[in-house]
């Protein structure tokens, strides 16, 4: 009898607890929870997953050969840039280097107008992420613009471009010995440090066989100067000043095949050329107008601009310097 009662009690208790549990569960179902914490966790998870997805998509693009052209087979572009020390030099070279980073197979030949390589240019190149060569050659005093001279009085960058050409010819002849005829494949472009370059320009010049040409914006006192093309050939030049020059075009408006540079070892820029004849002094010994290869949609698109950087005024710096309060000279600008 006692045992019977105990079993019955246990059974009733078990039944009650289960029933209570069931009732509680049913009540929870209909109730709203405090979800803000859940939402934050959910949002974080979603944005993390989105980030992961984006990363994977980028990686897939990079490794998909149909979307990214195989870059290593492209002919190299050798860009020769004359440069000289001044307040804006680092800014100019930084802007250029970051444009060039978008161009595959580009080798930057920076030629300083100085008697020694400088630490500023050395460090900038080392940190640029580009393939590069640092050269230097000082413009002789009698050929250099003096303070106060008008900028057109003497050609600028002639010795430096010639030094770049010398390096290229030497490089091609030494690698020819090792690899046979392939050493002079590639294109040479003279990029001044103050111009503005579209990355599309480099696609245009990549397949230059002799000398390729295109328009230049904001040059010669005009909106643009350009070769004029008819039937796929350059027939004259659109320019407002001395159109009868052999090649009335700016340095930024042409590229030359390395082959032509190597097979014409005497073609150089004439540091004594009169105003506006520097480009002609080099081009007339290697090409004729009829042979020029028009690019940029038959010379109808402007992809490079002859921008010039304003010289910064240092009036306040000079005034503070006199009071011993000038900017810290150890900070590189
Ligand atoms: C124009 C042309 O665009 C230049 O290609 C050409 O060399 C120049 O005229 C000229 O007739 O000599 P512009 O803007 O007047 O250019 O020249 P800069 O940009 O002042 O100089 C051209 C290049 O030479 C620049 O890369 C500059 O850094 C370099 N340069 C200039 C030197 O290496 N040393 C100097 O003393 C001055
Ligand atoms: Mn310039």
Short mmCIF file of C-alpha atoms in Angstrom, two decimals, residues 20-322:
data_model
loop_
_atom_site.label_atom_id
_atom_site.label_comp_id
_atom_site.label_asym_id
_atom_site.label_seq_id
_atom_site.Cartn_x
_atom_site.Cartn_y
_atom_site.Cartn_z
CA UNK A 20 4.55 22.98 -16.58
CA UNK A 21 7.46 22.65 -19.00
CA UNK A 22 5.09 22.34 -21.91
CA UNK A 23 3.02 25.36 -20.82
CA UNK A 24 6.23 27.47 -20.46
CA UNK A 25 7.46 26.43 -23.89
CA UNK A 26 4.13 27.34 -25.47
CA UNK A 27 4.18 30.78 -23.81
CA UNK A 28 7.70 31.52 -25.13
CA UNK A 29 6.62 30.76 -28.70
CA UNK A 30 4.24 33.68 -28.93
CA UNK A 31 6.47 36.21 -27.17
CA UNK A 32 8.84 38.83 -28.75
CA UNK A 33 12.44 38.51 -27.63
CA UNK A 34 14.98 41.33 -27.04
CA UNK A 35 16.75 40.87 -30.34
CA UNK A 36 19.11 43.90 -30.63
CA UNK A 37 22.12 41.85 -29.58
CA UNK A 38 21.19 39.09 -32.00
CA UNK A 39 20.80 41.65 -34.79
CA UNK A 40 24.26 43.13 -34.20
CA UNK A 41 25.85 39.69 -34.30
CA UNK A 42 23.85 38.84 -37.43
CA UNK A 43 24.89 42.12 -39.15
CA UNK A 44 28.52 41.56 -38.27
CA UNK A 45 28.43 38.05 -39.64
CA UNK A 46 26.78 39.21 -42.86
CA UNK A 47 29.29 41.99 -43.46
CA UNK A 48 32.19 39.65 -42.70
CA UNK A 49 30.81 37.15 -45.18
CA UNK A 50 30.34 39.92 -47.76
CA UNK A 51 33.99 40.91 -47.28
CA UNK A 52 35.09 37.30 -47.68
CA UNK A 53 32.99 36.97 -50.83
CA UNK A 54 34.47 40.18 -52.30
CA UNK A 55 37.99 38.94 -51.57
CA UNK A 56 37.25 35.59 -53.21
CA UNK A 57 35.74 37.31 -56.26
CA UNK A 58 38.86 39.50 -56.62
CA UNK A 59 41.13 36.48 -56.31
CA UNK A 60 39.06 34.58 -58.87
CA UNK A 61 39.31 37.55 -61.27
CA UNK A 62 43.06 37.64 -60.85
CA UNK A 63 43.49 33.95 -61.51
CA UNK A 64 40.94 33.81 -64.36
CA UNK A 65 43.05 33.95 -67.53
CA UNK A 66 40.10 35.17 -69.65
CA UNK A 67 39.61 38.27 -67.47
CA UNK A 68 43.22 39.24 -66.73
CA UNK A 69 45.44 39.21 -69.84
CA UNK A 70 48.71 37.39 -69.36
CA UNK A 71 50.94 40.27 -68.46
CA UNK A 72 54.37 38.74 -68.66
CA UNK A 73 54.30 38.25 -72.45
CA UNK A 74 53.84 41.95 -73.15
CA UNK A 75 56.79 43.89 -74.61
CA UNK A 76 58.33 46.06 -71.88
CA UNK A 77 57.86 49.83 -71.83
CA UNK A 78 61.00 51.74 -70.77
CA UNK A 79 60.02 55.16 -69.45
CA UNK A 80 62.85 57.71 -69.27
CA UNK A 81 62.20 60.58 -66.85
CA UNK A 82 64.64 63.47 -66.39
CA UNK A 83 64.26 65.07 -62.97
CA UNK A 84 65.95 67.69 -60.81
CA UNK A 85 65.90 68.68 -57.14
CA UNK A 86 63.30 71.30 -56.19
CA UNK A 87 60.51 71.70 -53.65
CA UNK A 88 57.89 69.83 -55.71
CA UNK A 89 60.16 66.99 -56.89
CA UNK A 90 58.94 64.34 -54.46
CA UNK A 91 55.29 65.18 -55.14
CA UNK A 92 55.86 64.97 -58.92
CA UNK A 93 57.70 61.65 -58.73
CA UNK A 94 55.13 60.20 -56.32
CA UNK A 95 52.28 61.06 -58.69
CA UNK A 96 54.13 59.55 -61.64
CA UNK A 97 55.14 56.38 -59.82
CA UNK A 98 51.57 55.75 -58.74
CA UNK A 99 50.33 56.09 -62.32
CA UNK A 100 53.04 53.71 -63.53
CA UNK A 101 52.08 51.11 -60.90
CA UNK A 102 48.92 50.52 -62.99
CA UNK A 103 50.97 49.67 -66.08
CA UNK A 104 52.24 46.10 -66.50
CA UNK A 105 55.80 45.45 -67.69
CA UNK A 106 56.98 49.01 -67.16
CA UNK A 107 60.60 49.80 -66.33
CA UNK A 108 61.18 53.31 -65.03
CA UNK A 109 64.54 54.91 -65.85
CA UNK A 110 64.86 58.00 -63.66
CA UNK A 111 67.76 60.25 -64.61
CA UNK A 112 68.66 62.93 -62.10
CA UNK A 113 70.12 66.24 -63.18
CA UNK A 114 72.79 66.05 -60.45
CA UNK A 115 76.41 65.07 -60.00
CA UNK A 116 75.43 62.35 -57.51
CA UNK A 117 72.39 60.14 -57.03
CA UNK A 118 70.25 61.64 -54.25
CA UNK A 119 68.83 59.84 -51.22
CA UNK A 120 65.37 61.28 -51.87
CA UNK A 121 65.11 59.67 -55.31
CA UNK A 122 66.83 56.46 -54.17
CA UNK A 123 64.36 55.95 -51.32
CA UNK A 124 61.35 56.92 -53.40
CA UNK A 125 62.28 54.37 -56.07
CA UNK A 126 63.07 51.65 -53.55
CA UNK A 127 59.62 52.09 -51.99
CA UNK A 128 57.75 52.58 -55.28
CA UNK A 129 57.05 48.92 -56.08
CA UNK A 130 58.21 49.53 -59.66
CA UNK A 131 61.01 48.00 -61.72
CA UNK A 132 63.49 50.86 -62.05
CA UNK A 133 66.99 52.13 -62.77
CA UNK A 134 68.39 55.23 -61.09
CA UNK A 135 70.88 57.22 -63.19
CA UNK A 136 72.31 60.72 -62.95
CA UNK A 137 74.13 63.25 -65.11
CA UNK A 138 74.59 66.92 -64.37
CA UNK A 139 73.63 69.40 -67.10
CA UNK A 140 76.79 71.47 -67.81
CA UNK A 141 76.52 74.98 -66.36
CA UNK A 142 76.60 76.73 -69.75
CA UNK A 143 73.62 74.66 -70.92
CA UNK A 144 71.55 75.08 -67.78
CA UNK A 145 68.87 77.71 -67.23
CA UNK A 146 69.97 80.30 -64.68
CA UNK A 147 67.70 81.86 -62.03
CA UNK A 148 65.53 84.42 -63.80
CA UNK A 149 66.01 83.01 -67.34
CA UNK A 150 62.76 82.43 -69.25
CA UNK A 151 61.99 78.69 -69.27
CA UNK A 152 62.17 78.45 -73.08
CA UNK A 153 65.74 79.82 -73.36
CA UNK A 154 67.53 76.46 -73.20
CA UNK A 155 66.36 72.87 -73.67
CA UNK A 156 65.76 70.95 -70.45
CA UNK A 157 66.39 67.28 -69.78
CA UNK A 158 68.43 66.67 -72.97
CA UNK A 159 71.55 65.22 -71.29
CA UNK A 160 69.38 63.14 -68.96
CA UNK A 161 67.35 61.57 -71.82
CA UNK A 162 70.61 60.82 -73.66
CA UNK A 163 71.96 59.13 -70.54
CA UNK A 164 68.80 56.98 -70.45
CA UNK A 165 69.30 56.07 -74.13
CA UNK A 166 72.95 55.18 -73.44
CA UNK A 167 71.88 52.85 -70.61
CA UNK A 168 69.25 51.18 -72.81
CA UNK A 169 71.68 50.59 -75.67
CA UNK A 170 74.20 49.09 -73.29
CA UNK A 171 71.53 46.94 -71.61
CA UNK A 172 70.30 45.68 -75.00
CA UNK A 173 73.80 44.85 -76.23
CA UNK A 174 74.76 42.95 -73.09
CA UNK A 175 71.53 40.97 -73.00
CA UNK A 176 71.77 40.28 -76.73
CA UNK A 177 74.95 38.35 -76.01
CA UNK A 178 73.07 36.11 -73.61
CA UNK A 179 69.68 35.74 -75.30
CA UNK A 180 70.16 36.41 -79.00
CA UNK A 181 67.97 38.84 -80.96
CA UNK A 182 65.10 39.21 -78.47
CA UNK A 183 66.97 41.77 -76.37
CA UNK A 184 65.70 44.83 -78.24
CA UNK A 185 61.98 44.10 -77.97
CA UNK A 186 60.17 46.90 -76.15
CA UNK A 187 59.19 50.54 -76.36
CA UNK A 188 60.88 53.71 -75.12
CA UNK A 189 58.88 56.72 -73.88
CA UNK A 190 60.18 60.04 -72.58
CA UNK A 191 57.96 61.07 -69.67
CA UNK A 192 58.76 64.42 -68.05
CA UNK A 193 58.11 64.46 -64.32
CA UNK A 194 55.46 67.21 -64.36
CA UNK A 195 53.02 65.92 -67.03
CA UNK A 196 49.82 63.93 -66.44
CA UNK A 197 49.53 60.49 -68.03
CA UNK A 198 46.45 58.31 -68.55
CA UNK A 199 47.20 54.61 -68.05
CA UNK A 200 45.44 54.08 -71.42
CA UNK A 201 48.34 55.82 -73.15
CA UNK A 202 50.59 52.87 -72.33
CA UNK A 203 48.20 50.39 -73.98
CA UNK A 204 48.36 52.56 -77.10
CA UNK A 205 52.15 52.68 -77.32
CA UNK A 206 52.77 49.03 -76.40
CA UNK A 207 52.90 47.73 -80.00
CA UNK A 208 55.04 50.54 -81.47
CA UNK A 209 57.09 49.20 -84.38
CA UNK A 210 59.03 52.38 -85.26
CA UNK A 211 57.71 55.65 -83.83
CA UNK A 212 54.10 56.03 -82.67
CA UNK A 213 52.38 59.40 -82.13
CA UNK A 214 49.26 60.91 -80.50
CA UNK A 215 47.86 64.28 -79.34
CA UNK A 216 49.04 66.15 -76.23
CA UNK A 217 46.64 68.33 -74.24
CA UNK A 218 47.35 71.82 -72.86
CA UNK A 219 50.55 72.45 -74.79
CA UNK A 220 51.95 75.14 -77.07
CA UNK A 221 49.38 77.66 -75.86
CA UNK A 222 46.57 75.49 -77.25
CA UNK A 223 43.87 73.12 -76.00
CA UNK A 224 45.87 70.39 -77.70
CA UNK A 225 48.49 69.84 -80.38
CA UNK A 226 48.26 66.78 -82.60
CA UNK A 227 49.41 64.97 -85.69
CA UNK A 228 46.68 65.15 -88.36
CA UNK A 229 45.80 61.77 -89.88
CA UNK A 230 44.33 60.99 -93.28
CA UNK A 231 43.92 57.47 -94.67
CA UNK A 232 45.75 56.04 -91.66
CA UNK A 233 48.85 58.21 -92.23
CA UNK A 234 50.12 61.40 -90.60
CA UNK A 235 49.91 64.13 -93.27
CA UNK A 236 50.66 67.25 -91.20
CA UNK A 237 50.60 68.63 -87.65
CA UNK A 238 48.00 70.72 -85.83
CA UNK A 239 50.09 73.32 -84.01
CA UNK A 240 50.00 77.07 -83.60
CA UNK A 241 53.74 77.70 -83.64
CA UNK A 242 56.34 77.08 -86.38
CA UNK A 243 54.54 74.22 -88.12
CA UNK A 244 57.48 73.87 -90.50
CA UNK A 245 59.74 72.38 -87.83
CA UNK A 246 60.70 68.82 -88.95
CA UNK A 247 58.60 67.36 -86.10
CA UNK A 248 56.49 70.11 -84.48
CA UNK A 249 55.41 67.82 -81.60
CA UNK A 250 56.00 67.70 -77.85
CA UNK A 251 58.25 65.18 -76.09
CA UNK A 252 55.13 63.57 -74.57
CA UNK A 253 53.55 62.85 -77.96
CA UNK A 254 55.67 59.97 -79.24
CA UNK A 255 57.23 56.62 -78.33
CA UNK A 256 60.06 54.79 -80.09
CA UNK A 257 60.69 51.08 -80.42
CA UNK A 258 63.79 49.91 -78.55
CA UNK A 259 64.83 48.27 -81.82
CA UNK A 260 65.02 51.68 -83.52
CA UNK A 261 66.98 53.11 -80.58
CA UNK A 262 69.46 50.25 -80.72
CA UNK A 263 69.87 50.23 -84.51
CA UNK A 264 70.44 54.03 -84.57
CA UNK A 265 73.19 54.35 -81.96
CA UNK A 266 73.92 57.99 -82.86
CA UNK A 267 70.36 59.28 -82.44
CA UNK A 268 70.41 61.65 -79.44
CA UNK A 269 68.82 64.88 -78.21
CA UNK A 270 70.78 68.00 -79.09
CA UNK A 271 71.32 69.97 -75.89
CA UNK A 272 72.10 73.04 -78.03
CA UNK A 273 68.95 72.80 -80.14
CA UNK A 274 67.07 76.07 -80.53
CA UNK A 275 63.73 76.50 -78.85
CA UNK A 276 61.17 73.93 -80.06
CA UNK A 277 63.67 71.83 -82.01
CA UNK A 278 64.69 69.37 -79.27
CA UNK A 279 62.20 66.65 -80.32
CA UNK A 280 63.11 67.12 -84.00
CA UNK A 281 66.82 66.79 -83.24
CA UNK A 282 66.21 63.21 -82.14
CA UNK A 283 63.37 62.15 -84.43
CA UNK A 284 64.67 63.40 -87.77
CA UNK A 285 67.61 61.01 -87.70
CA UNK A 286 65.43 57.91 -87.21
CA UNK A 287 62.04 58.41 -88.95
CA UNK A 288 60.03 60.34 -91.56
CA UNK A 289 56.57 61.84 -91.08
CA UNK A 290 54.98 59.27 -93.43
CA UNK A 291 56.32 56.41 -91.31
CA UNK A 292 54.77 57.64 -88.04
CA UNK A 293 52.22 55.24 -86.49
CA UNK A 294 49.13 57.19 -85.37
CA UNK A 295 47.59 55.95 -82.08
CA UNK A 296 44.76 57.05 -79.74
CA UNK A 297 41.97 56.51 -82.30
CA UNK A 298 43.89 58.01 -85.21
CA UNK A 299 45.08 60.89 -83.02
CA UNK A 300 41.59 61.95 -81.92
CA UNK A 301 41.95 61.23 -78.17
CA UNK A 302 43.99 63.17 -75.61
CA UNK A 303 45.62 60.75 -73.15
CA UNK A 304 48.50 62.91 -71.91
CA UNK A 305 48.53 66.50 -70.71
CA UNK A 306 51.45 68.92 -70.60
CA UNK A 307 50.59 70.09 -67.09
CA UNK A 308 53.10 72.32 -65.30
CA UNK A 309 53.30 72.58 -61.55
CA UNK A 310 53.25 76.02 -59.98
CA UNK A 311 56.39 76.89 -58.04
CA UNK A 312 55.33 77.07 -54.36
CA UNK A 313 55.85 80.41 -52.64
CA UNK A 314 57.92 80.26 -49.46
CA UNK A 315 57.31 83.77 -48.10
CA UNK A 316 55.99 82.62 -44.73
CA UNK A 317 58.57 79.86 -44.42
CA UNK A 318 61.36 82.40 -45.03
CA UNK A 319 59.89 84.84 -42.50
CA UNK A 320 59.55 82.12 -39.82
CA UNK A 321 63.02 80.80 -40.64
CA UNK A 322 64.50 84.22 -39.81
#
